[in-house]
GROMACS .gro file of C-alpha atoms in nm:
model
  360
    1UNK     CA    1   0.254   0.256  -3.819
    2UNK     CA    2   0.135   0.013  -3.556
    3UNK     CA    3  -0.067   0.141  -3.307
    4UNK     CA    4   0.033   0.094  -2.967
    5UNK     CA    5  -0.283  -0.011  -2.744
    6UNK     CA    6  -0.181  -0.003  -2.374
    7UNK     CA    7  -0.446  -0.087  -2.104
    8UNK     CA    8  -0.575   0.103  -1.835
    9UNK     CA    9  -0.536   0.078  -1.522
   10UNK     CA   10  -0.816  -0.068  -1.313
   11UNK     CA   11  -0.679   0.064  -0.978
   12UNK     CA   12  -0.542   0.368  -0.806
   13UNK     CA   13  -0.309   0.265  -0.541
   14UNK     CA   14  -0.257   0.586  -0.280
   15UNK     CA   15  -0.054   0.570   0.012
   16UNK     CA   16   0.042   0.718   0.339
   17UNK     CA   17   0.393   0.841   0.399
   18UNK     CA   18   0.566   0.566   0.588
   19UNK     CA   19   0.358   0.345   0.368
   20UNK     CA   20   0.486   0.518   0.084
   21UNK     CA   21   0.841   0.466   0.170
   22UNK     CA   22   0.825   0.122   0.300
   23UNK     CA   23   0.655  -0.026  -0.037
   24UNK     CA   24   0.962   0.198  -0.225
   25UNK     CA   25   1.181   0.002   0.023
   26UNK     CA   26   1.074  -0.351  -0.020
   27UNK     CA   27   0.776  -0.502  -0.218
   28UNK     CA   28   0.427  -0.541  -0.074
   29UNK     CA   29   0.424  -0.889   0.192
   30UNK     CA   30   0.149  -1.025   0.252
   31UNK     CA   31   0.300  -1.055   0.592
   32UNK     CA   32   0.323  -0.668   0.571
   33UNK     CA   33  -0.032  -0.696   0.640
   34UNK     CA   34  -0.165  -0.684   1.004
   35UNK     CA   35  -0.494  -0.468   1.016
   36UNK     CA   36  -0.772  -0.433   0.686
   37UNK     CA   37  -1.031  -0.150   0.757
   38UNK     CA   38  -1.334  -0.127   0.627
   39UNK     CA   39  -1.576   0.190   0.530
   40UNK     CA   40  -1.950   0.250   0.500
   41UNK     CA   41  -2.106   0.257   0.158
   42UNK     CA   42  -2.331   0.023   0.143
   43UNK     CA   43  -2.373  -0.116  -0.180
   44UNK     CA   44  -2.042   0.006  -0.280
   45UNK     CA   45  -1.947  -0.295  -0.115
   46UNK     CA   46  -2.055  -0.515  -0.402
   47UNK     CA   47  -1.871  -0.329  -0.668
   48UNK     CA   48  -1.535  -0.452  -0.480
   49UNK     CA   49  -1.629  -0.842  -0.446
   50UNK     CA   50  -1.378  -0.936  -0.708
   51UNK     CA   51  -1.087  -0.748  -0.519
   52UNK     CA   52  -1.206  -0.876  -0.136
   53UNK     CA   53  -1.210  -1.207  -0.335
   54UNK     CA   54  -0.859  -1.222  -0.429
   55UNK     CA   55  -0.684  -1.036  -0.132
   56UNK     CA   56  -0.891  -1.293   0.176
   57UNK     CA   57  -0.927  -1.559  -0.125
   58UNK     CA   58  -0.622  -1.554  -0.247
   59UNK     CA   59  -0.315  -1.358  -0.120
   60UNK     CA   60  -0.396  -1.355   0.282
   61UNK     CA   61  -0.378  -1.710   0.290
   62UNK     CA   62  -0.058  -1.732   0.172
   63UNK     CA   63   0.047  -1.622   0.487
   64UNK     CA   64  -0.109  -1.696   0.791
   65UNK     CA   65  -0.126  -1.477   1.078
   66UNK     CA   66  -0.301  -1.281   1.311
   67UNK     CA   67  -0.487  -0.998   1.166
   68UNK     CA   68  -0.720  -0.753   1.266
   69UNK     CA   69  -1.080  -0.660   1.016
   70UNK     CA   70  -1.226  -0.292   1.157
   71UNK     CA   71  -1.549  -0.177   0.976
   72UNK     CA   72  -1.798  -0.007   0.992
   73UNK     CA   73  -2.132  -0.031   0.834
   74UNK     CA   74  -2.122  -0.238   0.520
   75UNK     CA   75  -1.772  -0.319   0.590
   76UNK     CA   76  -1.841  -0.504   0.905
   77UNK     CA   77  -2.031  -0.719   0.689
   78UNK     CA   78  -1.764  -0.780   0.454
   79UNK     CA   79  -1.558  -0.890   0.733
   80UNK     CA   80  -1.799  -1.064   0.950
   81UNK     CA   81  -1.844  -1.274   0.590
   82UNK     CA   82  -1.428  -1.354   0.503
   83UNK     CA   83  -1.387  -1.411   0.883
   84UNK     CA   84  -1.733  -1.652   0.898
   85UNK     CA   85  -1.580  -1.971   0.662
   86UNK     CA   86  -1.269  -2.139   0.527
   87UNK     CA   87  -1.421  -2.060   0.184
   88UNK     CA   88  -1.443  -1.638   0.205
   89UNK     CA   89  -1.493  -1.621  -0.165
   90UNK     CA   90  -1.812  -1.787  -0.158
   91UNK     CA   91  -1.934  -1.597   0.158
   92UNK     CA   92  -1.839  -1.247  -0.039
   93UNK     CA   93  -2.006  -1.427  -0.357
   94UNK     CA   94  -2.309  -1.526  -0.089
   95UNK     CA   95  -2.317  -1.123   0.054
   96UNK     CA   96  -2.300  -0.989  -0.293
   97UNK     CA   97  -2.593  -1.213  -0.442
   98UNK     CA   98  -2.833  -1.156  -0.106
   99UNK     CA   99  -2.756  -0.742  -0.106
  100UNK     CA  100  -2.844  -0.748  -0.459
  101UNK     CA  101  -3.137  -0.971  -0.479
  102UNK     CA  102  -3.300  -0.718  -0.140
  103UNK     CA  103  -3.607  -0.535  -0.302
  104UNK     CA  104  -3.783  -0.259  -0.078
  105UNK     CA  105  -4.178  -0.106  -0.164
  106UNK     CA  106  -4.188   0.167  -0.194
  107UNK     CA  107  -4.204   0.346   0.123
  108UNK     CA  108  -4.114   0.082   0.330
  109UNK     CA  109  -4.056   0.149   0.697
  110UNK     CA  110  -3.713   0.188   0.895
  111UNK     CA  111  -3.854  -0.101   1.048
  112UNK     CA  112  -3.931  -0.393   0.782
  113UNK     CA  113  -3.582  -0.270   0.621
  114UNK     CA  114  -3.424  -0.346   0.943
  115UNK     CA  115  -3.650  -0.669   0.997
  116UNK     CA  116  -3.497  -0.801   0.608
  117UNK     CA  117  -3.174  -0.700   0.742
  118UNK     CA  118  -3.155  -0.930   1.027
  119UNK     CA  119  -3.339  -1.173   0.793
  120UNK     CA  120  -3.042  -1.131   0.581
  121UNK     CA  121  -2.753  -1.151   0.876
  122UNK     CA  122  -2.924  -1.487   0.986
  123UNK     CA  123  -2.887  -1.604   0.631
  124UNK     CA  124  -2.537  -1.520   0.552
  125UNK     CA  125  -2.412  -1.608   0.901
  126UNK     CA  126  -2.642  -1.815   1.066
  127UNK     CA  127  -2.410  -2.182   1.175
  128UNK     CA  128  -2.095  -1.978   1.125
  129UNK     CA  129  -2.155  -1.761   1.467
  130UNK     CA  130  -1.900  -1.973   1.670
  131UNK     CA  131  -1.606  -2.040   1.303
  132UNK     CA  132  -1.608  -1.665   1.321
  133UNK     CA  133  -1.527  -1.642   1.703
  134UNK     CA  134  -1.318  -1.873   1.658
  135UNK     CA  135  -1.133  -1.783   1.331
  136UNK     CA  136  -0.782  -1.892   1.347
  137UNK     CA  137  -0.637  -1.540   1.199
  138UNK     CA  138  -0.913  -1.252   1.187
  139UNK     CA  139  -1.003  -1.096   1.473
  140UNK     CA  140  -1.332  -0.855   1.383
  141UNK     CA  141  -1.369  -0.532   1.516
  142UNK     CA  142  -1.717  -0.407   1.463
  143UNK     CA  143  -1.764  -0.037   1.466
  144UNK     CA  144  -2.108   0.155   1.593
  145UNK     CA  145  -2.241   0.467   1.759
  146UNK     CA  146  -2.466   0.489   2.042
  147UNK     CA  147  -2.704   0.770   2.015
  148UNK     CA  148  -2.656   1.104   2.262
  149UNK     CA  149  -2.975   1.291   2.312
  150UNK     CA  150  -3.272   1.361   1.994
  151UNK     CA  151  -3.077   1.068   1.814
  152UNK     CA  152  -3.188   0.861   2.097
  153UNK     CA  153  -3.590   0.837   1.936
  154UNK     CA  154  -3.686   0.651   1.619
  155UNK     CA  155  -4.025   0.876   1.577
  156UNK     CA  156  -3.946   1.011   1.262
  157UNK     CA  157  -3.969   1.354   1.390
  158UNK     CA  158  -3.749   1.403   1.645
  159UNK     CA  159  -3.461   1.187   1.496
  160UNK     CA  160  -3.492   1.453   1.173
  161UNK     CA  161  -3.460   1.734   1.415
  162UNK     CA  162  -3.157   1.504   1.610
  163UNK     CA  163  -2.986   1.459   1.274
  164UNK     CA  164  -3.040   1.845   1.126
  165UNK     CA  165  -2.873   1.968   1.492
  166UNK     CA  166  -2.580   1.742   1.453
  167UNK     CA  167  -2.518   1.817   1.062
  168UNK     CA  168  -2.468   2.178   1.221
  169UNK     CA  169  -2.227   2.108   1.489
  170UNK     CA  170  -2.013   1.937   1.235
  171UNK     CA  171  -2.021   2.226   1.001
  172UNK     CA  172  -1.885   2.425   1.290
  173UNK     CA  173  -1.660   2.148   1.394
  174UNK     CA  174  -1.632   1.746   1.374
  175UNK     CA  175  -1.537   1.760   1.780
  176UNK     CA  176  -1.898   1.888   1.786
  177UNK     CA  177  -2.068   1.557   1.732
  178UNK     CA  178  -1.920   1.379   2.019
  179UNK     CA  179  -2.293   1.609   2.163
  180UNK     CA  180  -2.457   1.376   1.953
  181UNK     CA  181  -2.312   1.033   1.943
  182UNK     CA  182  -2.055   0.797   2.167
  183UNK     CA  183  -1.803   0.587   1.943
  184UNK     CA  184  -1.828   0.184   2.018
  185UNK     CA  185  -1.597  -0.110   1.903
  186UNK     CA  186  -1.747  -0.441   1.959
  187UNK     CA  187  -1.387  -0.622   1.886
  188UNK     CA  188  -1.266  -0.963   1.907
  189UNK     CA  189  -1.068  -1.004   2.297
  190UNK     CA  190  -0.837  -1.219   2.174
  191UNK     CA  191  -0.660  -0.911   2.002
  192UNK     CA  192  -0.661  -0.583   2.132
  193UNK     CA  193  -0.815  -0.354   1.928
  194UNK     CA  194  -0.568  -0.215   1.628
  195UNK     CA  195  -0.570   0.178   1.708
  196UNK     CA  196  -0.445   0.415   1.974
  197UNK     CA  197  -0.656   0.588   2.260
  198UNK     CA  198  -0.957   0.725   2.130
  199UNK     CA  199  -0.949   1.119   2.233
  200UNK     CA  200  -1.131   1.272   1.939
  201UNK     CA  201  -1.494   1.171   2.105
  202UNK     CA  202  -1.676   0.927   2.331
  203UNK     CA  203  -1.562   0.611   2.276
  204UNK     CA  204  -1.600   0.254   2.472
  205UNK     CA  205  -1.521  -0.076   2.329
  206UNK     CA  206  -1.718  -0.415   2.423
  207UNK     CA  207  -1.557  -0.813   2.376
  208UNK     CA  208  -1.756  -0.987   2.069
  209UNK     CA  209  -1.978  -1.249   2.188
  210UNK     CA  210  -2.190  -1.493   2.053
  211UNK     CA  211  -2.522  -1.290   2.167
  212UNK     CA  212  -2.332  -0.912   2.113
  213UNK     CA  213  -2.256  -1.034   1.746
  214UNK     CA  214  -2.583  -1.004   1.493
  215UNK     CA  215  -2.681  -0.685   1.691
  216UNK     CA  216  -2.390  -0.537   1.664
  217UNK     CA  217  -2.359  -0.616   1.317
  218UNK     CA  218  -2.684  -0.495   1.259
  219UNK     CA  219  -2.624  -0.165   1.441
  220UNK     CA  220  -2.329  -0.079   1.272
  221UNK     CA  221  -2.550  -0.047   0.937
  222UNK     CA  222  -2.824   0.078   1.104
  223UNK     CA  223  -2.863   0.420   0.908
  224UNK     CA  224  -3.108   0.673   1.058
  225UNK     CA  225  -3.413   0.687   0.900
  226UNK     CA  226  -3.323   0.442   0.703
  227UNK     CA  227  -3.324   0.135   0.986
  228UNK     CA  228  -3.445   0.156   1.314
  229UNK     CA  229  -3.188   0.178   1.567
  230UNK     CA  230  -3.041  -0.120   1.829
  231UNK     CA  231  -3.129  -0.126   2.141
  232UNK     CA  232  -2.872  -0.238   2.425
  233UNK     CA  233  -2.641  -0.418   2.258
  234UNK     CA  234  -2.570  -0.695   2.501
  235UNK     CA  235  -2.266  -0.621   2.681
  236UNK     CA  236  -2.230  -0.251   2.578
  237UNK     CA  237  -2.352   0.029   2.799
  238UNK     CA  238  -2.723   0.050   2.759
  239UNK     CA  239  -2.877   0.280   2.470
  240UNK     CA  240  -2.966   0.301   2.094
  241UNK     CA  241  -2.648   0.177   1.847
  242UNK     CA  242  -2.654   0.294   1.480
  243UNK     CA  243  -2.489   0.331   1.167
  244UNK     CA  244  -2.080   0.277   1.269
  245UNK     CA  245  -1.985   0.542   0.983
  246UNK     CA  246  -2.172   0.839   1.093
  247UNK     CA  247  -1.871   0.909   1.344
  248UNK     CA  248  -1.657   0.648   1.129
  249UNK     CA  249  -1.732   0.700   0.728
  250UNK     CA  250  -1.400   0.655   0.587
  251UNK     CA  251  -1.240   0.536   0.960
  252UNK     CA  252  -0.972   0.845   0.948
  253UNK     CA  253  -0.871   0.629   1.282
  254UNK     CA  254  -0.521   0.643   1.502
  255UNK     CA  255  -0.423   0.337   1.333
  256UNK     CA  256  -0.184   0.112   1.563
  257UNK     CA  257  -0.005  -0.194   1.459
  258UNK     CA  258   0.331  -0.303   1.293
  259UNK     CA  259   0.411  -0.293   0.923
  260UNK     CA  260   0.130  -0.161   0.658
  261UNK     CA  261  -0.264  -0.104   0.687
  262UNK     CA  262  -0.420  -0.234   0.375
  263UNK     CA  263  -0.741  -0.046   0.272
  264UNK     CA  264  -0.939  -0.190   0.007
  265UNK     CA  265  -1.186   0.083  -0.056
  266UNK     CA  266  -1.383   0.258  -0.271
  267UNK     CA  267  -1.223   0.588  -0.368
  268UNK     CA  268  -0.901   0.700  -0.298
  269UNK     CA  269  -0.979   0.935  -0.083
  270UNK     CA  270  -1.084   0.935   0.296
  271UNK     CA  271  -1.352   1.178   0.397
  272UNK     CA  272  -1.388   1.117   0.860
  273UNK     CA  273  -1.762   1.103   0.873
  274UNK     CA  274  -2.082   1.071   0.721
  275UNK     CA  275  -2.196   1.397   0.750
  276UNK     CA  276  -1.847   1.544   0.603
  277UNK     CA  277  -1.924   1.390   0.249
  278UNK     CA  278  -2.080   1.756   0.095
  279UNK     CA  279  -1.721   1.902   0.281
  280UNK     CA  280  -1.468   1.923   0.067
  281UNK     CA  281  -1.190   2.065   0.319
  282UNK     CA  282  -1.302   1.767   0.565
  283UNK     CA  283  -1.004   1.520   0.459
  284UNK     CA  284  -0.888   1.240   0.654
  285UNK     CA  285  -0.571   1.315   0.897
  286UNK     CA  286  -0.219   1.262   0.712
  287UNK     CA  287  -0.062   1.142   1.053
  288UNK     CA  288  -0.363   0.931   1.142
  289UNK     CA  289  -0.303   0.761   0.745
  290UNK     CA  290   0.026   0.768   0.707
  291UNK     CA  291   0.039   0.388   0.749
  292UNK     CA  292  -0.219   0.332   0.505
  293UNK     CA  293  -0.208   0.168   0.143
  294UNK     CA  294  -0.546   0.263  -0.009
  295UNK     CA  295  -0.631   0.024  -0.323
  296UNK     CA  296  -0.961   0.184  -0.508
  297UNK     CA  297  -1.142   0.133  -0.859
  298UNK     CA  298  -0.976   0.360  -1.099
  299UNK     CA  299  -1.165   0.641  -1.276
  300UNK     CA  300  -1.124   0.448  -1.632
  301UNK     CA  301  -1.265   0.119  -1.467
  302UNK     CA  302  -1.573   0.328  -1.274
  303UNK     CA  303  -1.657   0.452  -1.639
  304UNK     CA  304  -1.727   0.144  -1.773
  305UNK     CA  305  -1.952  -0.011  -1.548
  306UNK     CA  306  -2.316   0.056  -1.573
  307UNK     CA  307  -2.430   0.402  -1.465
  308UNK     CA  308  -2.062   0.440  -1.436
  309UNK     CA  309  -2.003   0.404  -1.088
  310UNK     CA  310  -2.058   0.126  -0.803
  311UNK     CA  311  -2.379   0.001  -0.715
  312UNK     CA  312  -2.489   0.282  -0.470
  313UNK     CA  313  -2.812   0.277  -0.214
  314UNK     CA  314  -2.932   0.564  -0.409
  315UNK     CA  315  -2.978   0.306  -0.735
  316UNK     CA  316  -3.303   0.172  -0.516
  317UNK     CA  317  -3.449   0.463  -0.624
  318UNK     CA  318  -3.298   0.529  -0.953
  319UNK     CA  319  -3.463   0.142  -1.048
  320UNK     CA  320  -3.784   0.229  -0.847
  321UNK     CA  321  -4.052  -0.061  -1.050
  322UNK     CA  322  -3.753  -0.188  -1.236
  323UNK     CA  323  -3.590  -0.445  -0.961
  324UNK     CA  324  -3.465  -0.669  -1.239
  325UNK     CA  325  -3.292  -0.398  -1.387
  326UNK     CA  326  -3.137  -0.270  -1.111
  327UNK     CA  327  -3.004  -0.667  -1.051
  328UNK     CA  328  -2.848  -0.674  -1.331
  329UNK     CA  329  -2.681  -0.358  -1.326
  330UNK     CA  330  -2.524  -0.443  -0.999
  331UNK     CA  331  -2.436  -0.832  -1.095
  332UNK     CA  332  -2.300  -0.675  -1.431
  333UNK     CA  333  -2.094  -0.443  -1.157
  334UNK     CA  334  -1.998  -0.773  -0.946
  335UNK     CA  335  -1.880  -0.984  -1.197
  336UNK     CA  336  -1.643  -0.693  -1.374
  337UNK     CA  337  -1.489  -0.639  -0.995
  338UNK     CA  338  -1.257  -0.994  -1.073
  339UNK     CA  339  -1.077  -0.734  -1.280
  340UNK     CA  340  -1.001  -0.509  -0.998
  341UNK     CA  341  -0.857  -0.882  -0.776
  342UNK     CA  342  -0.682  -0.949  -1.106
  343UNK     CA  343  -0.444  -0.669  -1.135
  344UNK     CA  344  -0.417  -0.632  -0.735
  345UNK     CA  345  -0.252  -1.003  -0.766
  346UNK     CA  346  -0.076  -0.911  -1.092
  347UNK     CA  347   0.079  -0.597  -0.900
  348UNK     CA  348   0.180  -0.802  -0.595
  349UNK     CA  349   0.317  -1.121  -0.735
  350UNK     CA  350   0.563  -0.905  -0.990
  351UNK     CA  351   0.642  -0.630  -0.706
  352UNK     CA  352   0.549  -0.401  -0.958
  353UNK     CA  353   0.332  -0.192  -0.696
  354UNK     CA  354   0.558   0.089  -0.581
  355UNK     CA  355   0.579   0.156  -0.964
  356UNK     CA  356   0.193   0.308  -0.978
  357UNK     CA  357   0.149   0.404  -0.587
  358UNK     CA  358   0.113   0.824  -0.572
  359UNK     CA  359   0.092   0.937  -0.209
  360UNK     CA  360  -0.221   0.954  -0.054
   0.00000   0.00000   0.00000
């Protein structure tokens, strides 16, 4: 008897209640997509490079229309790359290579990581700022956190104590984080932010300009103790700004939009805040996510990668003294990610996505 071999899926698809019903009624079209979120996650973004290229380079351009890109941390960097040129595939490849080729000495200071991050953003976006701010279709939204209390300090002792207090408060209730952080969204003023009124935490919105573009992107990825805080983003309330993922790790937000929210993600679940990563009972709100279609690498796909996972920040420690080894592993993961994009395009072009999507 001849063996029958089936190809293991490389993507996992999850959809909120309304999105699932919509997909069962009609095949997904690029015209359905008006909002794309991008989560915090550092180097994990490299493992989505091929999926991003397919979505932003091949699929969405077929239906040019106004779309909100909302990201925290590396999510905002991915989307800044996408919106900064008429060749998003090339910019996404450049982002992946710049990130991969970063090297840090053991015990590197937060100030040095921030200095290198500024150079990174300048090399990625330098000369493209005006195109991004005037992109014909994409509207960038950058999520940041304004520090409160002891989180305003960059001295290691005070900041560490402030983080410990915030972690303890979050264990009791996520709402207590409002004592330590205020959400900021730096947004393209040509289109309102893609969320309804934010009442879970103190929040403010600031129009995106040439002056605050790079500072807000830097702040959005400034992990406490790893990078220095960014002081006084132009146009925003005075203060020290940090990684948007602290409050909005996977962007569990009250989205307000027509159609489906397409969410290319690192994992098949939504974790509200950075401090919730170790709290399995903290998951995204079903009502806020009811229009979301989440697209993530499958477990079978992850098992095929170097170290059986996407690249992550811990690899800088795992491969300490072997930067060339880390770079080889990351470049292989980036190359393999083209399979994610290929499968996504096959599913949408053949109208088969509803056959594989499951409830979120």
